[in-house]
Tab-separated table of C-alpha atoms in Angstrom:
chain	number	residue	atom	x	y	z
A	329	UNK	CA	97.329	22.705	46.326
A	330	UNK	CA	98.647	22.711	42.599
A	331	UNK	CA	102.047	23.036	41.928
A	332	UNK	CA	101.714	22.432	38.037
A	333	UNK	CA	99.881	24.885	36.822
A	334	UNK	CA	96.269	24.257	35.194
A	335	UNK	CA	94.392	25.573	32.630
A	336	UNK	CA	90.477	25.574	33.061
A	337	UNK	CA	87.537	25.808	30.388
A	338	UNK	CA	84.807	28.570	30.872
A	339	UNK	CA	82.300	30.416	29.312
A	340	UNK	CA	80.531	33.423	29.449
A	341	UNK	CA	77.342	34.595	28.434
A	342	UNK	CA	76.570	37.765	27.032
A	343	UNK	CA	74.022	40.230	27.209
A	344	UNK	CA	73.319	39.630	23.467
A	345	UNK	CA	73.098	35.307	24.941
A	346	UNK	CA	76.780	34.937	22.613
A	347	UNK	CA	78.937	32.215	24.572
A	348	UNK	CA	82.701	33.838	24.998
A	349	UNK	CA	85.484	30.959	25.739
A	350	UNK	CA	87.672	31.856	29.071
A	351	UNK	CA	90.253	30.343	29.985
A	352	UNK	CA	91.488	30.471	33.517
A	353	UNK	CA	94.796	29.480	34.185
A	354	UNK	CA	95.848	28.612	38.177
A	355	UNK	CA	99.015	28.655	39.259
A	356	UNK	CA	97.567	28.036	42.491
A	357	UNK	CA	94.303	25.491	43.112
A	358	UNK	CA	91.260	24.797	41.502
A	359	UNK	CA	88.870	27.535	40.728
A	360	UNK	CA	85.345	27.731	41.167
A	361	UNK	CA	81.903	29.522	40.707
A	362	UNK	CA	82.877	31.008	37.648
A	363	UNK	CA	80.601	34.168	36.759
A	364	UNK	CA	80.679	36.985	33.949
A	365	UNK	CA	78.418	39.965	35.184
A	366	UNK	CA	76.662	41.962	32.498
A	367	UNK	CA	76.269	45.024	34.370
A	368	UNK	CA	80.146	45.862	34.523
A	369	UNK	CA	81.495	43.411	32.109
A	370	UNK	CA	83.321	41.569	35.417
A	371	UNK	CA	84.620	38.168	35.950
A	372	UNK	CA	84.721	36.321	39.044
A	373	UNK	CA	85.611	33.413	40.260
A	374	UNK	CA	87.038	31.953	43.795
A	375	UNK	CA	89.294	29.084	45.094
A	376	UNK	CA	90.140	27.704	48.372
A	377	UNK	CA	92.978	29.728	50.210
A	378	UNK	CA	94.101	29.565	54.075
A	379	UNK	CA	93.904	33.254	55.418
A	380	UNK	CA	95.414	32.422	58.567
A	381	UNK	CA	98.515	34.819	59.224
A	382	UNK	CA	100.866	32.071	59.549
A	383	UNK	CA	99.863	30.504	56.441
A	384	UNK	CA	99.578	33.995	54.790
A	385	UNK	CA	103.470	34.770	55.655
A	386	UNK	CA	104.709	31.467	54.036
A	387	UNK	CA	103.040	32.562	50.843
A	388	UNK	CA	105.060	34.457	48.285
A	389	UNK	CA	102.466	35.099	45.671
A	390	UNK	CA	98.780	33.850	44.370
A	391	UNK	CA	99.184	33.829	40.592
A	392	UNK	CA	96.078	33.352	38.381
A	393	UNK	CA	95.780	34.193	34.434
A	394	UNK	CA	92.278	35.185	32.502
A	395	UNK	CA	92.277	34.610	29.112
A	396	UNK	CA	89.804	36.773	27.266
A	397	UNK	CA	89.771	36.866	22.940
A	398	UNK	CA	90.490	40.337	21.686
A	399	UNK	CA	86.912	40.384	19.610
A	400	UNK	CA	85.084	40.737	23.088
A	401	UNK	CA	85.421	44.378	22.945
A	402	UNK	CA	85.055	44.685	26.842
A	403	UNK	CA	88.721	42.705	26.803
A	404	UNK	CA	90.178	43.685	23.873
A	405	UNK	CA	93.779	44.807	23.511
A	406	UNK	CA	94.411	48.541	25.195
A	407	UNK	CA	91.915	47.742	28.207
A	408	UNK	CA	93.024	48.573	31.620
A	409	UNK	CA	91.033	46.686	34.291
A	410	UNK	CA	90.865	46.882	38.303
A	411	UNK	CA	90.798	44.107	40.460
A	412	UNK	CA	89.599	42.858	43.651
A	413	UNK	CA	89.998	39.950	46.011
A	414	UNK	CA	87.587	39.351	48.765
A	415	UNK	CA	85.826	42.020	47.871
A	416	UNK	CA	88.748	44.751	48.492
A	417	UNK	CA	90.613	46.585	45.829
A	418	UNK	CA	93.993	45.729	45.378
A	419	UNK	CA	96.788	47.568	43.937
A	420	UNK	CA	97.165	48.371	40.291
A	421	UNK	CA	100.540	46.165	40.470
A	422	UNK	CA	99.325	43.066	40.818
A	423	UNK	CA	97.017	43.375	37.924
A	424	UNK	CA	99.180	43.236	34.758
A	425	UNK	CA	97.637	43.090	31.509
A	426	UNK	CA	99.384	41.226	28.698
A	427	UNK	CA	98.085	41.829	25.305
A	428	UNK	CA	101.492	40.793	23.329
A	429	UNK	CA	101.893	36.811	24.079
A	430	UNK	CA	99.158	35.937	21.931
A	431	UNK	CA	97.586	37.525	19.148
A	432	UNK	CA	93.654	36.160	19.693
A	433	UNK	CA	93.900	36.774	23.348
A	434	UNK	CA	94.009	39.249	25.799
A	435	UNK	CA	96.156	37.558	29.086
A	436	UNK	CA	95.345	39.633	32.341
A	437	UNK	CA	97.336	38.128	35.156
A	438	UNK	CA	96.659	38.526	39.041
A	439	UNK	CA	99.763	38.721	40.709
A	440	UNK	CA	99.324	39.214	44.410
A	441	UNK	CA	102.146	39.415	46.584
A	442	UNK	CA	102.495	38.474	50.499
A	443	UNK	CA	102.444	41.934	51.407
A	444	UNK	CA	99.541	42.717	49.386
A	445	UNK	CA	97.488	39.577	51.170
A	446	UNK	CA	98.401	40.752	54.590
A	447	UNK	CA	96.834	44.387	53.732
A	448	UNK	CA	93.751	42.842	52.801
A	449	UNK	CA	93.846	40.549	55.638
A	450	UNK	CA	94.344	43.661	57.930
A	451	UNK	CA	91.580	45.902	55.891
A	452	UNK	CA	88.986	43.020	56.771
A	453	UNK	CA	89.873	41.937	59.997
A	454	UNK	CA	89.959	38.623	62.154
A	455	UNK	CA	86.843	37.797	60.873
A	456	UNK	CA	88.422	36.983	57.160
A	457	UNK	CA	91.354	34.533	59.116
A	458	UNK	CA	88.632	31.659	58.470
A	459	UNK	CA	87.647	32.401	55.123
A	460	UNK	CA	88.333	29.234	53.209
A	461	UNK	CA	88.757	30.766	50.055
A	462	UNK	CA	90.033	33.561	47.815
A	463	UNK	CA	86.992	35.691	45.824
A	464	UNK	CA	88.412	36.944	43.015
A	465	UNK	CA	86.840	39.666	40.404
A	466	UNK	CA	88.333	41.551	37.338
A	467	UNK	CA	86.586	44.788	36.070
A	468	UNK	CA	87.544	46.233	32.954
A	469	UNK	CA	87.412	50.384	32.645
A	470	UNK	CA	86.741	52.418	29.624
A	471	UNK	CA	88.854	52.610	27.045
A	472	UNK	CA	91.717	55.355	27.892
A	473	UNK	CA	94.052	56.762	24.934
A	474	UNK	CA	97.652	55.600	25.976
A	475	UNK	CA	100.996	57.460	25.283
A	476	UNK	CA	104.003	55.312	24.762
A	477	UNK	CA	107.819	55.442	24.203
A	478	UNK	CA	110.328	52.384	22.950
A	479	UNK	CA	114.076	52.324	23.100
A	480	UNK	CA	116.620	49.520	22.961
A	481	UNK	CA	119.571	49.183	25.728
A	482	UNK	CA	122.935	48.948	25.151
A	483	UNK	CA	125.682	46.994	27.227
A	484	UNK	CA	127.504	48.728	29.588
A	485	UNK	CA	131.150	47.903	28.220
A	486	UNK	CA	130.696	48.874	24.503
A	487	UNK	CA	127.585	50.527	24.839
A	488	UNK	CA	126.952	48.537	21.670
A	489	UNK	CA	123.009	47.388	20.921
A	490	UNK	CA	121.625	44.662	22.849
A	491	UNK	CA	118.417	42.141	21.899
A	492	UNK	CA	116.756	43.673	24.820
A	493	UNK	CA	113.828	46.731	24.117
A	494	UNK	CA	112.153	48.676	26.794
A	495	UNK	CA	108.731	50.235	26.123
A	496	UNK	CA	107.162	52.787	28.751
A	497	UNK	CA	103.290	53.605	28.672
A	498	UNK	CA	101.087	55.391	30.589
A	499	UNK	CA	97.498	56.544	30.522
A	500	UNK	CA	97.124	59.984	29.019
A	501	UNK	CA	94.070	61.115	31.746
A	502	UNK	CA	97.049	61.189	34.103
A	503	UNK	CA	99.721	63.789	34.379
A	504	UNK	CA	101.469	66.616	36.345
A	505	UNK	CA	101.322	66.447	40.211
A	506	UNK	CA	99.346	62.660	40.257
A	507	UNK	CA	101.283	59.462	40.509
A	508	UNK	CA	101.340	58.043	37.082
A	509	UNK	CA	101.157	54.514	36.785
A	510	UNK	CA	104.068	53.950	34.414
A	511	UNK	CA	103.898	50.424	32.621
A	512	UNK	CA	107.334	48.780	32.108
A	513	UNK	CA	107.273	45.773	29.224
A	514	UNK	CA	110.452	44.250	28.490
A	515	UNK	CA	110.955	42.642	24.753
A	516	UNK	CA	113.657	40.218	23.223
A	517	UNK	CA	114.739	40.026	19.318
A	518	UNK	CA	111.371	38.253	18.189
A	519	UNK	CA	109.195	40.697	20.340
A	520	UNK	CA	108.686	38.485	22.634
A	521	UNK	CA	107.862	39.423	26.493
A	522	UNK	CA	111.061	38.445	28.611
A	523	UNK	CA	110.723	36.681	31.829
A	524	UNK	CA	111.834	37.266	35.105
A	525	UNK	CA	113.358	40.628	34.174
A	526	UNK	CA	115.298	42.192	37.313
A	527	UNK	CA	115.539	45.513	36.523
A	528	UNK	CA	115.484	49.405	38.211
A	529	UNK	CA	114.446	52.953	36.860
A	530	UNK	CA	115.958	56.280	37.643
A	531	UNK	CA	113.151	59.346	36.795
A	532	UNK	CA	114.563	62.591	36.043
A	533	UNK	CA	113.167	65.916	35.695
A	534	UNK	CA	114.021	68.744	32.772
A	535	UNK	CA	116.929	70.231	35.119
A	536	UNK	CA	118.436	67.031	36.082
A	537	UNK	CA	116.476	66.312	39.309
A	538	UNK	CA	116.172	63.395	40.448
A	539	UNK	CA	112.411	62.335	40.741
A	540	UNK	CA	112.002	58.926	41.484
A	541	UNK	CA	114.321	55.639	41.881
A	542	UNK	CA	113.308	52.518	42.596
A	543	UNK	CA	115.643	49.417	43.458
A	544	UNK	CA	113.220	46.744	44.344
A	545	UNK	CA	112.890	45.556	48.367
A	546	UNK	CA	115.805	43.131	48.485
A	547	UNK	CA	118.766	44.445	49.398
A	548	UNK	CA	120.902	41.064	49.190
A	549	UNK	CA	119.554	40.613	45.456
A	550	UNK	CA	118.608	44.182	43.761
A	551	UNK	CA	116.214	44.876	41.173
A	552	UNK	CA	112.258	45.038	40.769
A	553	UNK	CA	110.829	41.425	39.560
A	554	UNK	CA	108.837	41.604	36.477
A	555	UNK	CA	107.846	38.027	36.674
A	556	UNK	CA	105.649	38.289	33.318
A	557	UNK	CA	108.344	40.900	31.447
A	558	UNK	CA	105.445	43.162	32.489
A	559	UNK	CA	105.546	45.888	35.664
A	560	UNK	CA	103.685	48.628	36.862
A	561	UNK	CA	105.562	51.720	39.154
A	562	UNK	CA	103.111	54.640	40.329
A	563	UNK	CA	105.490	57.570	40.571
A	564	UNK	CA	104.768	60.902	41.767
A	565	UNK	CA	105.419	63.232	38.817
A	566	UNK	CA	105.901	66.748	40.682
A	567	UNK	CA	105.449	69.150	37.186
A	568	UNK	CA	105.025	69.204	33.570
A	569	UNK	CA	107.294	68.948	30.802
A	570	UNK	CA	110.084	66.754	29.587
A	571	UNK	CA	111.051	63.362	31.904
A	572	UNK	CA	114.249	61.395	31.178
A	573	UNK	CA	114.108	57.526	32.533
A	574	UNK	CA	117.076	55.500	32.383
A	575	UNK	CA	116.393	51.922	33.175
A	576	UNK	CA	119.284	49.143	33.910
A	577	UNK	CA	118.471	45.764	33.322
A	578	UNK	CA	120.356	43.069	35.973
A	579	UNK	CA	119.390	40.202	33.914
A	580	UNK	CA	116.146	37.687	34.395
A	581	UNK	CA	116.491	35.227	37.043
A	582	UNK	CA	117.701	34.358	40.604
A	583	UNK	CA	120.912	33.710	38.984
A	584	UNK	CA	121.175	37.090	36.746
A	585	UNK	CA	121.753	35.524	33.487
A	586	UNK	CA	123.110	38.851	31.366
A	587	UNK	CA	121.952	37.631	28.243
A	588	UNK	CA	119.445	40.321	28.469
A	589	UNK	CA	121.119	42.582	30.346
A	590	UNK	CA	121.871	46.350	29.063
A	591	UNK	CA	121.254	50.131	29.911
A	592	UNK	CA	118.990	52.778	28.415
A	593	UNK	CA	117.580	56.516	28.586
A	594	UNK	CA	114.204	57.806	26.989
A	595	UNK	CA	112.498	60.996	26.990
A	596	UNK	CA	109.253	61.513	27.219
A	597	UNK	CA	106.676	64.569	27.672
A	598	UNK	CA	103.942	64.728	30.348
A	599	UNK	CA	101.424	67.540	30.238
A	600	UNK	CA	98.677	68.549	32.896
A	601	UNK	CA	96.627	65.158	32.507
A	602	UNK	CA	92.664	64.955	32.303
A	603	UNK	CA	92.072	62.599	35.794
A	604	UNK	CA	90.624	64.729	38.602
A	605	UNK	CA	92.827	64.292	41.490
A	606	UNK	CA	92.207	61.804	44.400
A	607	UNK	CA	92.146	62.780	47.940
A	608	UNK	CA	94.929	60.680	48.233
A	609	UNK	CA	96.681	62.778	45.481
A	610	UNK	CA	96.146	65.443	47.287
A	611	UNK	CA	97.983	64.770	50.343
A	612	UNK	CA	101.780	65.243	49.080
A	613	UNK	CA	103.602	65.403	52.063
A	614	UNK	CA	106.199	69.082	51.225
A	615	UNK	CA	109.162	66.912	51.880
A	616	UNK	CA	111.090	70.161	52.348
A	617	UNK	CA	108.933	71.304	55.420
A	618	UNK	CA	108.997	68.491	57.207
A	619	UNK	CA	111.838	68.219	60.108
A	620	UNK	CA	114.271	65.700	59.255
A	621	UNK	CA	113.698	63.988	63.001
A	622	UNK	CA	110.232	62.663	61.821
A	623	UNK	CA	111.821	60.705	59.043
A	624	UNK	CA	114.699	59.587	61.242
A	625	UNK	CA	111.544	58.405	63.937
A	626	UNK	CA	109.665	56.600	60.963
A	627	UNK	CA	112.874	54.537	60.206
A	628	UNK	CA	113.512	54.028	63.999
A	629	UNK	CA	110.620	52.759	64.969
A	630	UNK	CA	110.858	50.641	61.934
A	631	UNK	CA	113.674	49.050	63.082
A	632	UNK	CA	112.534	48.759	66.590
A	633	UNK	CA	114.867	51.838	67.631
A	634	UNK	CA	112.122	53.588	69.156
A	635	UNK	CA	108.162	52.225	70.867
A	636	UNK	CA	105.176	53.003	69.331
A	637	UNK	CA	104.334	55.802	71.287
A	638	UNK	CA	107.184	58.116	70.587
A	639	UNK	CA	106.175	57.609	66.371
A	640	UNK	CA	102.030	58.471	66.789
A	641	UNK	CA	103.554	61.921	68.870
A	642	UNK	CA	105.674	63.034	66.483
A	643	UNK	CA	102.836	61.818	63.617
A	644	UNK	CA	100.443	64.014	65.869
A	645	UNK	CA	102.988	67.246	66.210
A	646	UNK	CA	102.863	67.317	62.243
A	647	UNK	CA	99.312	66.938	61.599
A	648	UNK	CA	98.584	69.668	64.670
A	649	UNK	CA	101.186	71.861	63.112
A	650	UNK	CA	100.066	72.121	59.744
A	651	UNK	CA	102.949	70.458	58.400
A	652	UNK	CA	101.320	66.887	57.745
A	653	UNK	CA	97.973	67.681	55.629
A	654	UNK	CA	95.696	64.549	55.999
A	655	UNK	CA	92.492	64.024	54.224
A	656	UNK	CA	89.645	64.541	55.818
A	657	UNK	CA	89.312	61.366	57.322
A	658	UNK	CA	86.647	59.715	59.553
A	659	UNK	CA	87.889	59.992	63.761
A	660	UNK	CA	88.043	55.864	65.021
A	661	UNK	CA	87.033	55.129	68.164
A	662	UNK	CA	88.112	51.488	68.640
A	663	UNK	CA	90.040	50.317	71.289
A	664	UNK	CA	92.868	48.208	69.891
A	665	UNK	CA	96.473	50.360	69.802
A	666	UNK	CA	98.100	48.215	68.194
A	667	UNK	CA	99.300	48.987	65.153
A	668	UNK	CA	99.428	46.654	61.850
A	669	UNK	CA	102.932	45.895	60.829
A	670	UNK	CA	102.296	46.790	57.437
A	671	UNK	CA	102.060	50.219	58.255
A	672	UNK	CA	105.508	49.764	60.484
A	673	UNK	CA	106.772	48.521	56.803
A	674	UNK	CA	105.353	51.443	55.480
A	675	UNK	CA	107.320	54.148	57.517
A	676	UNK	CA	110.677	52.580	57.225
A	677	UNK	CA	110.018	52.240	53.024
A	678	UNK	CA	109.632	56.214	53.679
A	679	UNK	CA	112.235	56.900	55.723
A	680	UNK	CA	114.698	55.346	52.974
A	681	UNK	CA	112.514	56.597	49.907
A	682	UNK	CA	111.156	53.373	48.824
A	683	UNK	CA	107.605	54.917	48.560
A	684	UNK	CA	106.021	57.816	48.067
A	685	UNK	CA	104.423	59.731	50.414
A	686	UNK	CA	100.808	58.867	49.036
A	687	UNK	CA	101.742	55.755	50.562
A	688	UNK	CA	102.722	56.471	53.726
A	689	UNK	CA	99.749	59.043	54.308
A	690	UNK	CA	97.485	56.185	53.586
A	691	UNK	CA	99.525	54.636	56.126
A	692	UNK	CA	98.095	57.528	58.764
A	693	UNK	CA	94.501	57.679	57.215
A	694	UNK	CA	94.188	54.292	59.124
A	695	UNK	CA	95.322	54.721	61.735
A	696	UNK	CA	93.314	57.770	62.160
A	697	UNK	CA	90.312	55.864	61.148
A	698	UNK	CA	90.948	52.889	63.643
A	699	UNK	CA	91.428	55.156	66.657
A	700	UNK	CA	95.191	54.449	66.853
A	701	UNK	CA	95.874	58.105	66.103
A	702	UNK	CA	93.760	60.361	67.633
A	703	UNK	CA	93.878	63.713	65.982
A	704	UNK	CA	92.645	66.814	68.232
């Protein structure tokens, strides 16, 4: 186990036999079986990791860095990339791409949080408890046009300027009725990324509304971590047209040092968007049509209010109703009831807003296709 972190040497080889420089920096252990993949421009590499659940739950997060130069085109500066671990997908969060830190090189960080381990650990099974070692692999995708906003905060005595800029960007294929991956990037005086930003986001609509809000999952000490001064939110944007954020900044750190500290509002203007819409996008749950018991059952049986049983029947009265619309999804057959606790997570983070309802219908899609809920 390292607990310095390490920078190691690679290169790759091109289609065209040029020799790129990598550099992969672990925050973690050694890394291995480096690779670069001419057919998708992806890098891979693994080290050893413990995927036992007790081992799992001690972890907070697996941090590794790639660092690319900006003349390889496939990793210049504006790519978005996708990553996966152990072969499975994992969520656009915990890859954050940092073109600002240096101006040669692209940095593209894997951040992947406990709760993002346990999902994968759950997706693969028991089988993947014995693994001795993480797979990593980064794809980059084509090259998007992005749409961007910057503002400074203010403090919240004086409301006079602070050294502290915000800029918000966002992929222009996306747009009305999708969840938008909205990129956060926090900047000092010198344009340089701050660290360990606590922060939280309001999203408004044109008439006020209140869209979106997002507090981070701690309740003792608020605020979403942006370990790198860089964070992505997916947020359900209902409709086109104007969308007012304000963000407040805590401060960076477990101690909240204010130095960096502020308020701030922006405006910005999201159209139809260009992305066809995922089945997953396509399951928005009409919040308004749903009786208010099933959210007070989801954050029940969260907190252990209510058994197992009495949640999947009142899942099952929506989805026989009408009033839950699920993707078509493939009917399980397995044996096992018993539910993963992420998805227990899941439906208590809905009950209190937390996440979306994307989220927590992917939550169901599982269980349908595991044979926990068995849809008539």
């Amino acid at each position: 186990f390292v607990s310095i972190a390490q920078e190691q040497d690679f290169f790759l080889k091109t289609a065209s036999a040029e020799q790129v420089p990598v550099v992969v920096k672990t925050y973690y252990d050694e890394v291995e079986n480096f690779a670069f993949d001419t057919s998708d421009n992806s890098i891979s590499f693994d080290m050893p990791f413990d995927w036992s659940p007790d081992y799992v739950d001690l972890v907070q997060v697996v941090h590794e860095e790639i660092r690319v130069p900006k003349s390889f085109a496939p990793y210049g500066e504006g790519k978005q990339f996708k990553g996966y671990v152990n072969g499975i997908e994992i969520d656009q969060r915990a890859i954050l791409n940092d073109p600002y830190s240096s101006e040669e090189t692209n940095i593209v960080h894997f951040l992947i949080s406990k709760n993002e381990l346990v999902k994968i650990n759950e997706t693969l099974g028991s089988n993947n408890f014995d693994n001795p070692q993480m797979d990593f692999k980064l794809v980059p995708l084509d090259q998007t046009e992005r749409s961007s906003t910057e503002f400074y905060l203010v403090d919240t005595q004086n409301y006079e300027k602070t050294i502290t800029t915000v800029n918000i960007s966002w992929d222009g294929q996306y747009g009305a009725n999708q969840n938008v991956p909205f990129t956060f990037t926090f900047f000092n005086e010198n344009e340089n990324l701050i660290k360990d930003v606590r922060y939280t986001y309001v999203a408004f609509d044109e008439f006020d509304n209140e869209i979106s809000r997002y507090n981070g999952d701690d309740s003792v000490n608020p605020g979403i971590v942006s370990t790198e001064g860089i964070d992505i939110q997916n947020i359900y944007i209902p409709s086109e047209g104007p969308i007012r954020f304000d963000i407040l900044v805590y401060g960076t750190g477990l101690d909240y040092d204010s130095t960096y500290s502020g308020i701030g509002s922006t405006i910005i203007e999201l159209g139809p968007g260009t992305q066809s819409k995922t089945p997953n996008e396509s399951a928005i749950l009409e919040i308004s049509s749903i009786p208010s018991w099933i959210k007070n059952n989801a954050g029940w049986w969260a907190d252990g209010t209510i058994d197992d049983k009495s949640f999947i029947q009142g899942i099952q009265f929506l989805i026989k109703e009408n009033i839950l619309q699920i993707p078509s999804t493939a009917q399980g057959t397995g044996s096992d009831d018993e539910i993963p606790s992420w998805i227990k997570n899941n439906a208590g983070w809905w009950a209190d807003g937390t996440i979306d309802d994307t989220a927590f219908v992917q939550g169901i899609q599982f269980l349908i296709k595991e044979g926990i809920l068995r849809v008539q």
